[in-house]
C-alpha positions in Angstrom: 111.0 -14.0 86.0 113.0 -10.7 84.9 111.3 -7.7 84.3 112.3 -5.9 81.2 111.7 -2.7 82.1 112.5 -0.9 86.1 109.9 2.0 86.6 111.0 2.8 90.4 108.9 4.8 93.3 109.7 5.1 96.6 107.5 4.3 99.9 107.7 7.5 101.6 105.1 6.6 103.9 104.0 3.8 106.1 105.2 0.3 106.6 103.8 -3.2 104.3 103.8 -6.5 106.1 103.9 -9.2 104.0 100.3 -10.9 105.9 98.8 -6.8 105.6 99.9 -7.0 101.4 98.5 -10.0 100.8 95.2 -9.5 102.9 94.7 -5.7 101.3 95.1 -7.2 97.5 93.2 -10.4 97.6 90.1 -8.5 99.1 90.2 -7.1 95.5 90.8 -10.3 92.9 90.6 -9.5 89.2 86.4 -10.0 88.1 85.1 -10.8 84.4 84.0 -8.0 82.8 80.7 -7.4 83.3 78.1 -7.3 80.2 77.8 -3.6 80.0 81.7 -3.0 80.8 84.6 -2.2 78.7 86.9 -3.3 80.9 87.7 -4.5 84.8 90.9 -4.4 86.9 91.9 -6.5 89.9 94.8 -8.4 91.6 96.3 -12.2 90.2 98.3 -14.3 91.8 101.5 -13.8 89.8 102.4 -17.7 89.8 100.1 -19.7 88.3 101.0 -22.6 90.4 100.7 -20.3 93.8 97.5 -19.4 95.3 98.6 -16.4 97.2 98.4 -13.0 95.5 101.7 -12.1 96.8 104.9 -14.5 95.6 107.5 -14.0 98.7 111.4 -15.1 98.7 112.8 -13.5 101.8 111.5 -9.5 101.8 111.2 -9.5 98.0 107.6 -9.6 96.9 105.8 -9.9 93.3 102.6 -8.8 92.5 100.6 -8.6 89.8 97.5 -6.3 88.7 95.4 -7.8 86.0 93.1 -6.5 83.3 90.3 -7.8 81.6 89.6 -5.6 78.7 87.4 -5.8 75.7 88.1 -5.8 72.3 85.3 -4.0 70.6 87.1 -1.6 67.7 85.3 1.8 67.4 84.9 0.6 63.3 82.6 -2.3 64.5 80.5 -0.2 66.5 80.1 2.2 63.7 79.5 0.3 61.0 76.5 -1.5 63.0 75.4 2.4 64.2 75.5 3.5 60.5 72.7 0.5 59.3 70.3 1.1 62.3 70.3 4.9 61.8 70.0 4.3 57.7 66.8 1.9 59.0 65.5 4.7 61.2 65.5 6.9 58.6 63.9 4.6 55.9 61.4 4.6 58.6 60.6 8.1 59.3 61.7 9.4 56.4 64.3 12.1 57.7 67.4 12.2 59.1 67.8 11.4 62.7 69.0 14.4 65.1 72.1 14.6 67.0 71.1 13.6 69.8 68.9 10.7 68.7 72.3 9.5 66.5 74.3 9.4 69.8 71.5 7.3 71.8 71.8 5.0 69.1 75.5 4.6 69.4 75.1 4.4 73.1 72.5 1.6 72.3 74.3 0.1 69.6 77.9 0.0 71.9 75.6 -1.6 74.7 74.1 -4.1 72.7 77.7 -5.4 71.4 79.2 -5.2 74.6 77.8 -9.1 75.8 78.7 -10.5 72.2 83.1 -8.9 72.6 85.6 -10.6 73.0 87.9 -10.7 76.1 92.0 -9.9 76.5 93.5 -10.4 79.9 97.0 -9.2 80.9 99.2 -8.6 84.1 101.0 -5.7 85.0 103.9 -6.7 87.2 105.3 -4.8 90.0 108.2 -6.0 92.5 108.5 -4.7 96.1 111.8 -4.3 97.7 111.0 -4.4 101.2 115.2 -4.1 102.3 115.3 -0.5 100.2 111.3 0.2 100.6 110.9 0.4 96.9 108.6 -0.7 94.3 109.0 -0.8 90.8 107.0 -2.1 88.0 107.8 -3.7 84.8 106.0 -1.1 81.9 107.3 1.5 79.4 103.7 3.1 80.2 102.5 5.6 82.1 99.2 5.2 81.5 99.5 1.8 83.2 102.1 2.6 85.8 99.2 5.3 87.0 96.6 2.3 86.9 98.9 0.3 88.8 99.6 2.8 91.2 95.8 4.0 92.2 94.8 0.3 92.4 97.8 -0.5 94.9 97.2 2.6 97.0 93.2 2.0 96.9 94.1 -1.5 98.6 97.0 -0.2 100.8 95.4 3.0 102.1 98.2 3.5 104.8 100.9 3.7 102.3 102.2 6.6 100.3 104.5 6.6 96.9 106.6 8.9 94.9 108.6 8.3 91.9 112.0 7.8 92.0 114.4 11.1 91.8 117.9 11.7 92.4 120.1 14.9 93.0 121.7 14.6 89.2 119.1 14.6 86.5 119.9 11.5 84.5 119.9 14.1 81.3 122.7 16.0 82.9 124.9 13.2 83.4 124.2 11.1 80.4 125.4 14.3 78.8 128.6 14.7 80.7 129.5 11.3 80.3 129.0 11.2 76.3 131.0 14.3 76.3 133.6 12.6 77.9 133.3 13.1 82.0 134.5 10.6 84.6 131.8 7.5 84.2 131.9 4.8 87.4 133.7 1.8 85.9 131.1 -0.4 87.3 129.0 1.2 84.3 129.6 0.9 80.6 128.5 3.1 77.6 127.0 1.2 74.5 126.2 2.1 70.9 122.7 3.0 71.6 121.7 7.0 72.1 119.2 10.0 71.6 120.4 13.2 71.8 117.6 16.0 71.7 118.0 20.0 71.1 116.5 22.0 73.9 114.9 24.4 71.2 111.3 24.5 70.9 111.8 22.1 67.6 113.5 19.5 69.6 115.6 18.1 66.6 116.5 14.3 67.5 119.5 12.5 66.9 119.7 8.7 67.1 122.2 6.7 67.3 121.6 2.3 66.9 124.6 0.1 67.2 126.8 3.4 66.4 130.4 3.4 68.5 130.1 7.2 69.5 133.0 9.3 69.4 133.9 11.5 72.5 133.9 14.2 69.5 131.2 13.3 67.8 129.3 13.7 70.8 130.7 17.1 72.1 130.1 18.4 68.7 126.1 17.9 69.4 126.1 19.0 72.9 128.2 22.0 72.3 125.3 23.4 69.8 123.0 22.9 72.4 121.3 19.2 72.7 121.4 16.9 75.5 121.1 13.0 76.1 117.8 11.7 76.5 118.7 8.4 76.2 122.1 6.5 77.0 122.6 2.2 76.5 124.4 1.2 79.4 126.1 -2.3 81.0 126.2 -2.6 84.7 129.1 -4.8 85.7 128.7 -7.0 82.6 125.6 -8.2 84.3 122.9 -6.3 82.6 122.4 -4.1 79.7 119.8 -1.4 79.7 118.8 1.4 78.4 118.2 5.0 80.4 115.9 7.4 80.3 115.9 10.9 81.0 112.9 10.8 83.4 114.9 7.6 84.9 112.9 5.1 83.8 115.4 1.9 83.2 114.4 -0.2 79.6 115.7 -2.7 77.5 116.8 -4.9 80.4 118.6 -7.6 79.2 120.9 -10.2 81.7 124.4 -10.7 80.3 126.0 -14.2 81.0 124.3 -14.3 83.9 121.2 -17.0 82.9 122.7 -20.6 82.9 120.9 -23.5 81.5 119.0 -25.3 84.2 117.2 -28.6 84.2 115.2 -27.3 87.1 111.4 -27.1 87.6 109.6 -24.5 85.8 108.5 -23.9 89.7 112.9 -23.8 90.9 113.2 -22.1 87.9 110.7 -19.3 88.3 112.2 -19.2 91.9 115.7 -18.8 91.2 115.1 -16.6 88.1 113.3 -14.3 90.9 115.9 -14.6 93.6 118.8 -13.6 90.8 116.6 -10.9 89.6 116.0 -9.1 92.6 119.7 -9.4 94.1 121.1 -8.0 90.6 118.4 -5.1 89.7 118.4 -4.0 93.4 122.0 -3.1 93.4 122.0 -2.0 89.8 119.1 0.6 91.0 121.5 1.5 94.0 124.4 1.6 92.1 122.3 4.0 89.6 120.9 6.0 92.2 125.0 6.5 93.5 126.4 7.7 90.0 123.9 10.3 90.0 124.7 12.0 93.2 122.0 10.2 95.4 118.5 10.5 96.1 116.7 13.6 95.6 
């Protein structure tokens, strides 16, 4: 169990017991769509072989939102619109109106709704209960917004804010590719964006490119910053960092041994090495750019 991707938020507000997380979330499980819905959200048990909707090792806690969506493409719908309004107006002999057309999409959408097919996934989220943070495994915003109203609509007492810190990650990703004191603790890769701050934003990318101190300076001294930086923590963990300080690409370095464990030991130590290493990675982060905002 390692999350790919570290989108962290803050608990400003309010304290979560462990009994209080796992009450509020399973009062709201994950429901089959109904006929006439698209889609439905709702909290899983993120281990399959655990009943409880909250997987607990010490005060590190995984949960998991899950959505059933379904798959119904706009083209199907359409198609099946297009015969029934061609029928209509075989039958009346004249076009239908605008509005008449749009009931018979609604109709037509309503009638293929009980005959879609169904996708489920989990969104994952990990709460640090030492450093009172959470942070969920997506590159999306769209779903780290879902995630966040659902967890707030069950944990009414708690309040959330996105992760900042007193050096924007922009600024620093800049002075280090330009040659600035880095911590040794981090490391720069080959992977980088740089982007103008013109109204064009001309892009630069660099993929598996060993980047110059002068190659660099010679972008950011006509005017462009980093927006996004390949980094190694310790030789632990490569990643990739975002401007808005979203953490990507997570990948463990040397760090996974083979195991003839169960996948049940497994996921548990998997989830106990996780934790330890991204929490300190996060706090080591948060350090190198001047603390918490």
């Amino acid at each position: 169990m390692w999350f790919r991707n570290l989108l962290v938020y803050r608990i400003t507000s309010g304290n979560i017991t462990l009994n209080e997380l796992e009450e509020a979330i399973s009062q709201c499980p994950l429901q089959a769509c109904m006929q006439t819905e698209m889609q439905s959200r709702g909290w899983v048990q993120p281990h399959e072989e655990h009943s409880s909707f909250v997987y607990a090792l010490g005060q590190q806690w995984l949960i998991a939102l899950g959505t059933e969506k379904k798959l119904l493409p706009n083209s199907i719908v359409n198609q099946h619109a297009k015969d029934r309004i061609a029928n209509i107006q075989h039958i009346q002999g004249y076009k239908p109106g605008k509005k008449q057309v749009r009931d018979i999409k609604e109709a037509t959408l309503i009638e293929l709704l009980p005959r879609a097919f169904t996708q489920r996934h989990k969104i994952y989220a990990w709460i640090d209960a030492i450093n009172n943070r959470l942070i969920i495994d997506t590159v999306s915003p769209s779903k780290a917004d879902e995630f966040i109203e659902s967890f707030l609509k069950a944990m009414h007492s708690i309040a959330l804010a996105p992760l900042e810190t007193r050096i924007s990650p922009a600024t620093a990703m800049t002075q280090w590719l330009s040659g600035e004191d880095l911590s040794s603790i981090f490391t720069i890769d080959r992977d980088c964006e740089l982007q103008s701050m013109s109204d064009e934003k001309a892009t630069i990318r660099y993929t598996h490119h060993e980047l110059s101190t002068e190659e660099a300076s010679r972008h950011i001294r006509v005017g462009k910053r980093v927006t996004k930086l390949a980094l190694t923590w310790q030789n632990k963990i490569s990643f990739l960092l975002y401007d808005n300080l979203q953490i990507r690409r997570i990948a463990p370095q040397d760090i996974l041994r083979e195991s003839t464990e169960s996948d049940e030991d497994l996921f548990a130590s998997d989830f106990i090495l996780m934790t330890a290493e991204a929490s300190q990675l996060i706090s080591d982060l948060i350090e190198v750019l001047g603390g918490e905002d």
